[in-house]
Coordinates of C-alpha atoms in Angstrom, one line a residue:
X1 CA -12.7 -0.7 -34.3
X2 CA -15.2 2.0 -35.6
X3 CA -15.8 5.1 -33.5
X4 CA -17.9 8.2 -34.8
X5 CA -18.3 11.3 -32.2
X6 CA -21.1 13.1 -31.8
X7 CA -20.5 15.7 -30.2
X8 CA -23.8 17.3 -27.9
X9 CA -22.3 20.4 -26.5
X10 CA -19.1 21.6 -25.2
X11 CA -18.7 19.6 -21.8
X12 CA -20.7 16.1 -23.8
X13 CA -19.8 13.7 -26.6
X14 CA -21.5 10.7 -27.8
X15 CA -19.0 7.8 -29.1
X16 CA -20.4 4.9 -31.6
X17 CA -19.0 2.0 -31.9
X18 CA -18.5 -0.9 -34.2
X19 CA -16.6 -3.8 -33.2
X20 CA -15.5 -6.1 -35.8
X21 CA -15.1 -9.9 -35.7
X22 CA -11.6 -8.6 -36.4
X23 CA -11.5 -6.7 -32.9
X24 CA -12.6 -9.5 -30.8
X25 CA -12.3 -13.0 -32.6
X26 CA -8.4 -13.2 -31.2
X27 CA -9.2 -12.6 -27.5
X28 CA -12.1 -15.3 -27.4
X29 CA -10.1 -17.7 -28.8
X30 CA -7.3 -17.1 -26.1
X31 CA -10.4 -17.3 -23.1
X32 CA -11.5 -20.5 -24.5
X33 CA -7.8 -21.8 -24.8
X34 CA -7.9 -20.9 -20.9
X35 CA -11.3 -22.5 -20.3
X36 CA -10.2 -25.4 -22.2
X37 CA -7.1 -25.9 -19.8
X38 CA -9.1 -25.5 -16.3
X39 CA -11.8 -27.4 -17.2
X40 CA -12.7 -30.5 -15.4
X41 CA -15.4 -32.7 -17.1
X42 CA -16.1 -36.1 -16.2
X43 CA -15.0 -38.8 -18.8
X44 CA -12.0 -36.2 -19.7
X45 CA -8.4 -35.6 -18.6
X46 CA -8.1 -32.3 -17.5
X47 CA -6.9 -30.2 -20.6
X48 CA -8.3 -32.7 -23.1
X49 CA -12.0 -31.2 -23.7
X50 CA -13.2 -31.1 -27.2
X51 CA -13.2 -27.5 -28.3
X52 CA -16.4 -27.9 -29.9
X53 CA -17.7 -29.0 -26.4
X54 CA -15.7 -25.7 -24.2
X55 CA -17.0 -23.5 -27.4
X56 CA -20.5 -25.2 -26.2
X57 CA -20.1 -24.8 -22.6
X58 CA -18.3 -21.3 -22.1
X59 CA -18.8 -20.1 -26.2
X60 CA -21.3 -17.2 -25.0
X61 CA -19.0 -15.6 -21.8
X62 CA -15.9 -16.1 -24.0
X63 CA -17.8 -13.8 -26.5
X64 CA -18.9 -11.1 -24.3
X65 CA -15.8 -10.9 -21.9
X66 CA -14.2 -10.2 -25.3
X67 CA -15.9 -7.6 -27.0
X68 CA -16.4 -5.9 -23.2
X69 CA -12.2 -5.9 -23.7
X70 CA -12.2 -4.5 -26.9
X71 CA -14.7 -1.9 -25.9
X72 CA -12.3 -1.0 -23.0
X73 CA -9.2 -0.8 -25.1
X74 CA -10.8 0.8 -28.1
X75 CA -12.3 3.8 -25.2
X76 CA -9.2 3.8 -23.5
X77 CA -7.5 4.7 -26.9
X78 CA -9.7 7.2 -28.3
X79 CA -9.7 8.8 -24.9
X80 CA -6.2 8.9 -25.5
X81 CA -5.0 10.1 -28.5
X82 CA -7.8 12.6 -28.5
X83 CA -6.5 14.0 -25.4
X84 CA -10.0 14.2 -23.8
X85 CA -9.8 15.7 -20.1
X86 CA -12.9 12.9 -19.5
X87 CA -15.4 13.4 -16.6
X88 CA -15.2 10.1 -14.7
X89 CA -15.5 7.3 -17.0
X90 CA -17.8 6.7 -20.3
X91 CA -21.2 5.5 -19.3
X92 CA -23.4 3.1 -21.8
X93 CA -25.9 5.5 -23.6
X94 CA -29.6 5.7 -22.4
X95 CA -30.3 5.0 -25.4
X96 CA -30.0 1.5 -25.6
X97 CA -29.1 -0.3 -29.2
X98 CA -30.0 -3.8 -29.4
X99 CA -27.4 -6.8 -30.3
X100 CA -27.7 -10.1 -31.2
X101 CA -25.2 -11.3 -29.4
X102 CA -23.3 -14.4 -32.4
X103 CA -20.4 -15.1 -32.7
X104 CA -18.8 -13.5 -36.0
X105 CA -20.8 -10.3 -36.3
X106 CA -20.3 -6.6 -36.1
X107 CA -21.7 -4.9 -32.6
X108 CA -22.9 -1.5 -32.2
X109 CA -22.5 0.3 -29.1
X110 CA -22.6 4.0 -28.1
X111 CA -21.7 5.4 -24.9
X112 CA -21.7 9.3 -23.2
X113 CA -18.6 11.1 -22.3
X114 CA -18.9 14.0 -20.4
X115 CA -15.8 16.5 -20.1
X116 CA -14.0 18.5 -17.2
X117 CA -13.8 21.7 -18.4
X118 CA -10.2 23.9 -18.5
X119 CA -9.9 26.0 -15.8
X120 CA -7.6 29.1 -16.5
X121 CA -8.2 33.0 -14.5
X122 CA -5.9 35.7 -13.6
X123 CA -5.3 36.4 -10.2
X124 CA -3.7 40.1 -9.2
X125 CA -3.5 42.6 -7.2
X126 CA -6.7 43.8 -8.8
X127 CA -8.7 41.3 -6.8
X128 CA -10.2 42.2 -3.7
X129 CA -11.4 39.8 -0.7
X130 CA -12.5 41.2 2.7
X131 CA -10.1 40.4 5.6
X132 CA -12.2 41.3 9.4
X133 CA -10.0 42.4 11.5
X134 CA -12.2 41.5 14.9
X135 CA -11.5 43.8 17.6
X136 CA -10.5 43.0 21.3
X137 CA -12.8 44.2 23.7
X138 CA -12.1 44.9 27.5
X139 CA -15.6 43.1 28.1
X140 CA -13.7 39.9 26.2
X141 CA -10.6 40.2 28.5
X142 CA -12.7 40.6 31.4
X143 CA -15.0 37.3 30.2
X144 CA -12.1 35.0 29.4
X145 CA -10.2 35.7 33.0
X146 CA -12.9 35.2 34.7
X147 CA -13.4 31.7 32.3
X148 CA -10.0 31.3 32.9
X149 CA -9.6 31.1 37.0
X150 CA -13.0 29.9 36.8
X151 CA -11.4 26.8 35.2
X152 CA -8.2 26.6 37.3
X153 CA -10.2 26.9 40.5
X154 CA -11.3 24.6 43.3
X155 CA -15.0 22.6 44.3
X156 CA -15.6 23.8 47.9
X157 CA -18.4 23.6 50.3
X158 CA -21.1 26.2 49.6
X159 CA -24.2 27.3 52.0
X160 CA -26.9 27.0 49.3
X161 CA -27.1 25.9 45.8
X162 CA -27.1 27.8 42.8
X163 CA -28.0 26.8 39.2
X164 CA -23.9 26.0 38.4
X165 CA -23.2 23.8 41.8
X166 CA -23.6 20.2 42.5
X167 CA -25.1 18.8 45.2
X168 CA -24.3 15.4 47.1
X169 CA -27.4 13.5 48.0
X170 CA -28.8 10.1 49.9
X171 CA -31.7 8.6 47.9
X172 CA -34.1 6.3 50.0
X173 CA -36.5 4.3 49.5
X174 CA -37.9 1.6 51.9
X175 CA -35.0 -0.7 52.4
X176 CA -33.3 0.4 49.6
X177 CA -30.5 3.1 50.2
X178 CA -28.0 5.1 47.7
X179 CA -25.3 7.2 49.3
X180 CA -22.9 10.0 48.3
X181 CA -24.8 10.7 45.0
X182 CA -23.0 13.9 42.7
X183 CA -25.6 15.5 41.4
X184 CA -25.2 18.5 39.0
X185 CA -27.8 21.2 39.2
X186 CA -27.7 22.2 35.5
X187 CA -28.5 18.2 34.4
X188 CA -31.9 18.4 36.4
X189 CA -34.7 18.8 34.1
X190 CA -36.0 22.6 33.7
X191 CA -39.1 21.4 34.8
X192 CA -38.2 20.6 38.4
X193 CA -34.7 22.3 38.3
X194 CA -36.4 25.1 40.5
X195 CA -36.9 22.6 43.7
X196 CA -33.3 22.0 43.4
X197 CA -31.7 25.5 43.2
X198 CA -31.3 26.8 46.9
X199 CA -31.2 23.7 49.0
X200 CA -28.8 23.5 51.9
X201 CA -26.9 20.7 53.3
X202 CA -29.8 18.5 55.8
X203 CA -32.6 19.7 53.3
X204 CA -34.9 16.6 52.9
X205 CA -37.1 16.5 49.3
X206 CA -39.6 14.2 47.7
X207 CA -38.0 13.1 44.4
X208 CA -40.1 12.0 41.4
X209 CA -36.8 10.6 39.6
X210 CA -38.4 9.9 35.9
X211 CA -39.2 13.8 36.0
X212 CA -36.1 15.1 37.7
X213 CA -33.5 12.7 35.5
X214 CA -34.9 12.1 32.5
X215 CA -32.1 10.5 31.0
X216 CA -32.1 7.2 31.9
X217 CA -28.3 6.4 31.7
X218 CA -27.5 9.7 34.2
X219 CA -30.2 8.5 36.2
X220 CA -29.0 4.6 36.3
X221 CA -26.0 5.8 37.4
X222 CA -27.0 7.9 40.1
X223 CA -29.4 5.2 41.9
X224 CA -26.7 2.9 41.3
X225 CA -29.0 0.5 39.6
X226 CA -28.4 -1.5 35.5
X227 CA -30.4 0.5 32.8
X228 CA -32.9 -2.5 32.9
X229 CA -33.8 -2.2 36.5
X230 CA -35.0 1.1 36.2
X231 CA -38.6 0.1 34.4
X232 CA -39.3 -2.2 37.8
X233 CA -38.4 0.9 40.5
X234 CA -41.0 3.2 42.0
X235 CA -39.7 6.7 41.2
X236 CA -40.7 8.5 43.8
X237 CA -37.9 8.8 46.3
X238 CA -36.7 10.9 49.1
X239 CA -33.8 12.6 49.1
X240 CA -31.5 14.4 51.5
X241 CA -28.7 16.5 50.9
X242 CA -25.5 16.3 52.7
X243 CA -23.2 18.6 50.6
X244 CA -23.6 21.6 48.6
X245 CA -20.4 22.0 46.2
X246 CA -19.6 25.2 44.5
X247 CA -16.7 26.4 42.2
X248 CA -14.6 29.2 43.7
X249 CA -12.6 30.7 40.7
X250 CA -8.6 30.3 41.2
X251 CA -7.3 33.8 43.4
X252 CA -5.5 36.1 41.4
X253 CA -2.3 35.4 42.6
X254 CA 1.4 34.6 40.9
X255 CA 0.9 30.9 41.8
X256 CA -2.1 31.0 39.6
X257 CA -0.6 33.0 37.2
X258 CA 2.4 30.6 37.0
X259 CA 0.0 27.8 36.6
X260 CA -1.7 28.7 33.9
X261 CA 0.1 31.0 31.2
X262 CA 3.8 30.7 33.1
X263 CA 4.2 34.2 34.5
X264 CA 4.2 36.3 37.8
X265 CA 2.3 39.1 37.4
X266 CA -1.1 40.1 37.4
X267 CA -0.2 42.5 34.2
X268 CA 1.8 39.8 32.3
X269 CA -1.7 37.8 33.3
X270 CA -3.7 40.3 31.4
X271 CA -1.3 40.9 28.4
X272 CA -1.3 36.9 27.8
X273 CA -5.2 36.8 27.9
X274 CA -5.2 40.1 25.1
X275 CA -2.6 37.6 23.2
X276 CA -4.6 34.4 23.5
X277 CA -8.4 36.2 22.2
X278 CA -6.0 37.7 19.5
X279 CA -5.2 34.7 18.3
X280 CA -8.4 33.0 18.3
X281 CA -10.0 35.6 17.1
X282 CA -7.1 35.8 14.1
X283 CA -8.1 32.0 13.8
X284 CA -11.9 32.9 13.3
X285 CA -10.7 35.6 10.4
X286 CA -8.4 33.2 9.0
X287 CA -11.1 30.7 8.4
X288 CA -14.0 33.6 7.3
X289 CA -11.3 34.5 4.7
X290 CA -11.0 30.9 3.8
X291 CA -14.6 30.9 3.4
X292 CA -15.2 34.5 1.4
X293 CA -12.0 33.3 -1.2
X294 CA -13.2 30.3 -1.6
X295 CA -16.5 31.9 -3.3
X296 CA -14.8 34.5 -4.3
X297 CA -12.2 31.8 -6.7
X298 CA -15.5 29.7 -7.4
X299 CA -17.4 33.0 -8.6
X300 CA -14.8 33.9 -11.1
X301 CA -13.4 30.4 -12.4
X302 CA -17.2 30.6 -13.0
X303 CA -16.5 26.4 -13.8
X304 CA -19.4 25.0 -15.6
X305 CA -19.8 20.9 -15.1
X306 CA -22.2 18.4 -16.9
X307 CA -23.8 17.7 -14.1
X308 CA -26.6 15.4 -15.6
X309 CA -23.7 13.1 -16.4
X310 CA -22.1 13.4 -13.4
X311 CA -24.8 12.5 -11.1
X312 CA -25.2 9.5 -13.5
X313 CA -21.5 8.7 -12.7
X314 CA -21.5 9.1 -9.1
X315 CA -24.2 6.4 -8.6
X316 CA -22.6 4.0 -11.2
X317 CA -19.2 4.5 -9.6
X318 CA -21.0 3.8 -6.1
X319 CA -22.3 0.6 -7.4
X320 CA -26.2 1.7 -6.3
X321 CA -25.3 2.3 -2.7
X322 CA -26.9 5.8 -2.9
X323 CA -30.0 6.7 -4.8
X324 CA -30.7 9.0 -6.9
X325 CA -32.7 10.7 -4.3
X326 CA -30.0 10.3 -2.0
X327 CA -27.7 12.1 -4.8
X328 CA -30.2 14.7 -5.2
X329 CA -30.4 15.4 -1.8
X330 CA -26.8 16.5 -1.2
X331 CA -26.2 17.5 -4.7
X332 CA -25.5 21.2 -4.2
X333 CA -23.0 20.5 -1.2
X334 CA -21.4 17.7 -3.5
X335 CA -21.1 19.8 -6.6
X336 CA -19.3 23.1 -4.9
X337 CA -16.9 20.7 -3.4
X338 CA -16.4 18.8 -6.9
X339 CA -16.1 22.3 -9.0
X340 CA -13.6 23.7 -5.8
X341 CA -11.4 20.8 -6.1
X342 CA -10.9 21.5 -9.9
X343 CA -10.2 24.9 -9.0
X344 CA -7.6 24.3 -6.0
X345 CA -5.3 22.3 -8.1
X346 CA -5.4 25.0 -10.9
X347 CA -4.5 27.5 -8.2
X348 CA -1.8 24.6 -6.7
X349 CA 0.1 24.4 -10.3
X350 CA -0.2 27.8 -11.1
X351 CA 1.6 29.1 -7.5
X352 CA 3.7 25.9 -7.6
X353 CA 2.0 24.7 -4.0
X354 CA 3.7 21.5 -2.4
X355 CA 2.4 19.5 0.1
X356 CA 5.2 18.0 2.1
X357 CA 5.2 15.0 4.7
X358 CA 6.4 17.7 6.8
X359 CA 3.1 19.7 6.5
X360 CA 1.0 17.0 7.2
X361 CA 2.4 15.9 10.4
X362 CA 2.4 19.4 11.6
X363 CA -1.1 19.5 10.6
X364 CA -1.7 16.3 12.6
X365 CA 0.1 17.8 15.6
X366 CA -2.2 20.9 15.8
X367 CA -5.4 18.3 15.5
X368 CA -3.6 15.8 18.2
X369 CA -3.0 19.3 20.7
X370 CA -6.4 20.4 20.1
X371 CA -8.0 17.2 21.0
X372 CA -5.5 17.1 24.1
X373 CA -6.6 20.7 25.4
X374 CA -10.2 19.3 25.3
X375 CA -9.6 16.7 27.9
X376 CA -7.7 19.7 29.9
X377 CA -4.1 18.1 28.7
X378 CA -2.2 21.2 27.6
X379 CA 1.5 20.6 27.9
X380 CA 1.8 17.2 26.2
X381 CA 5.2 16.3 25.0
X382 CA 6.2 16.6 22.0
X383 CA 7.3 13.1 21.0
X384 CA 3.7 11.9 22.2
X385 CA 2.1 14.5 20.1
X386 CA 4.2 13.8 16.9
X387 CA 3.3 9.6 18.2
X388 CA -0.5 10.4 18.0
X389 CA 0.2 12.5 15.1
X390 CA 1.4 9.8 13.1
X391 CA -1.3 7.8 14.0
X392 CA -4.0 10.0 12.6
X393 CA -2.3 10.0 8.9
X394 CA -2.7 6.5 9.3
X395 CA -6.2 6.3 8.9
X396 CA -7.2 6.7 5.8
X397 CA -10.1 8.9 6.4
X398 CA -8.5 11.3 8.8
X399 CA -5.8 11.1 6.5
X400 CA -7.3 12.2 3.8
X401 CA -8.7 14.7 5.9
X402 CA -5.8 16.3 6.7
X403 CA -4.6 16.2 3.1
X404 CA -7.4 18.5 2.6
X405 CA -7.2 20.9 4.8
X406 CA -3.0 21.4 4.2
X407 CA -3.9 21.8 0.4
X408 CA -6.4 24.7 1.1
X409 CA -4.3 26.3 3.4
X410 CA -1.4 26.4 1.5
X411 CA -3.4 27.6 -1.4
X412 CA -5.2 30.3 0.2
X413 CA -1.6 31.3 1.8
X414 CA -0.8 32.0 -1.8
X415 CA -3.9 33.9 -3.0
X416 CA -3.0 35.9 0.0
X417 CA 0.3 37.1 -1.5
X418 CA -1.6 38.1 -5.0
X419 CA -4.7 39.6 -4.5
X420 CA -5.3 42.4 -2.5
X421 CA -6.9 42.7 1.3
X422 CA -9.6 44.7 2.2
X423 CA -9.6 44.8 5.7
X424 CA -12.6 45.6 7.3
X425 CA -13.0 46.6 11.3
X426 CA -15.7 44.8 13.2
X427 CA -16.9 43.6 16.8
X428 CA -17.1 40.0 17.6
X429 CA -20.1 39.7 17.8
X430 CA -21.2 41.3 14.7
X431 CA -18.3 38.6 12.9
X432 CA -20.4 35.9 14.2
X433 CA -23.3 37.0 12.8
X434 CA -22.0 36.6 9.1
X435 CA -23.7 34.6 7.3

């Protein structure tokens, strides 16, 4: 086989090739020998067709199938021995040559390669990212105490309600009767919410339900009633309220104390609050700086990418699932993450970064004890964290996930201990305002 490069500029080539009788006459003759032997044609034993009549019946795919090998073996080779760091796969030119596809004749073909750049920088101590150092307030301490025993504390019987409380309720309407009803002030619709806030237990109210529950599954479940029934009922109903229920924060004593953060003492309280915001807010800095180095690497890798080709590629590869439109659309999300990749595992064989099983599962772990806490489940066991742990590296999605995120941290972990922080004081709330 033939193949002449052209080469367009320094990230695309243009491969043509001519494939001989010579590169292709072998294989066919093996498919047909195959087609020959599965054949099953009435008035022959199976095996025993003519060869004229299998070169009649299957002649045309044997050919095609063969020189589509060829082509494959002949790229595969060139690609190869050419040591070509290739973008994807080769694509068919746009523009097309025409074949007369018989048997015996030279083809032409000519198909675009597109190349990954190399990426090589220097990191040193010469390189400077910004490092926010957010500070601890005593307005934050004050705010996540109060959060805090507002949390661990009780639903008690209040006088009147207030915008946070619930309310328990009777609905009536003719015969029809719904006891014992929760409902939360905050869920009423703004519109109405005002009728609600300051009722008092014995309060009776007319109740235009479409207007004061506008979501019909919330307001299904409160009369009781299937989703479907809810077209056929007149919503105007009266309601009367037994019980107001408030939250009364937790008392600031050393049970409390010992319930949540495991000491006795109203100072130990406050020092494990300064701890906890400290470490969020180190969490919040962590990721920023994830965020600034990220550019920062992107920005001087300065990786340049034939993206014409690669958008070509990316809807090939997904077999027309996404349009180009589609592409288009998140093409600038796509193509940071594509270049960033390239970059990461530069950084990764440069430091010598290793991702271990080990890492992954503690990964998992910290996901699985996050999505614990959510539910109010903070002192799960360790063997049923590690359980659902394993689980999530299962899934090949969240799996992959995880992957991710392990690889960047452990890469930006070693950028850290090259290049040199600038850290930079600054209030919380002016650290949330970064873009």
């Amino acid at each position: 086989m033939k193949i002449v490069q052209n080469k367009i500029d320094d990230l695309n080539l243009e491969l043509a090739l001519t494939v001989t009788p010579e590169d292709y006459a072998e294989n066919k003759k093996k498919r047909l020998t195959e087609y020959r032997k599965k054949a099953e044609i009435k008035g022959f034993r199976k095996g025993m067709v003519p060869m004229s009549l299998v070169e009649k019946m299957y002649g045309q795919n044997a050919l095609v199938d063969s020189i589509n090998d060829a082509i494959s073996e002949g790229l595969n080779n060139y690609i190869k021995e050419n040591s070509l760091r290739v973008l994807g796969e080769p694509l068919p030119s746009e523009e097309h040559i025409a074949n007369e596809w018989v048997d015996g004749k030279e083809f032409n073909f000519k198909f675009d390669v597109a190349l990954n750049p190399e990426v090589s920088f220097e990191l040193s101590n010469a390189d400077e990212i910004t490092y926010y150092t957010i500070t601890v307030t005593e307005a934050a301490k004050k705010d996540m105490k109060n959060t805090l025993l507002k949390q661990y504390g009780s639903l008690e019987d209040g006088k009147k309600a207030k915008e946070d409380d619930f309310i328990i309720v009777d609905f009536e309407q003719g015969d029809m009767k719904v006891e014992g009803t929760y409902v939360a002030i905050r869920n009423v619709a703004e519109a109405v919410r005002a009728s609600f806030v300051g009722v008092k237990p014995g309060d009776v109210l007319d109740v235009n339900v479409n207007e004061a529950f506008t979501n019909e599954t919330d307001r299904a479940s409160m009369l009781k009633v299937n989703k479907d029934e809810l077209a056929t009922l007149d919503p105007m109903f009266k309601m009367t309220v037994q019980h107001v229920k408030t939250f009364v924060n937790a008392p600031a004593t050393e049970e409390t104390f010992e319930k949540i953060f495991g000491v006795k003492t109203e100072a130990e309280f406050d020092a494990k609050i300064e701890e906890r915001i400290r470490a969020e807010y180190t969490q919040e800095a962590d990721f920023r700086f994830s965020k600034d180095a990220k550019q920062y690497l992107l920005d001087k890798a300065d990786v340049q990418v034939a993206e014409k080709f690669l958008k070509r590629w990316v809807y090939v590869a997904n077999d027309g699932k996404f349009s180009m439109e589609d592409i288009e659309k998140d093409w600038a999300l796509f193509i940071v993450d594509y270049k960033w990749q390239m970059v990461r595992n530069f950084l990764m064989n440069k430091f010598n970064v290793k991702v271990e099983e080990a890492d992954l599962l503690a990964s998992a772990k910290g996901f699985a004890a996050y999505q614990f806490a959510m539910y109010g489940m903070n002192n799960v066991p360790d063997e049923q964290l590690e359980s659902f742990a394993k689980n999530i590296l299962s899934q090949e999605e969240q799996g992959r996930r995880i992957l991710d995120q392990v690889e960047n941290e452990k890469t930006f972990a070693a950028v850290r201990e090259v290049v040199t922080l600038k850290k930079k004081k600054i209030s919380v709330e002016k650290f949330r305002e970064l873009k």
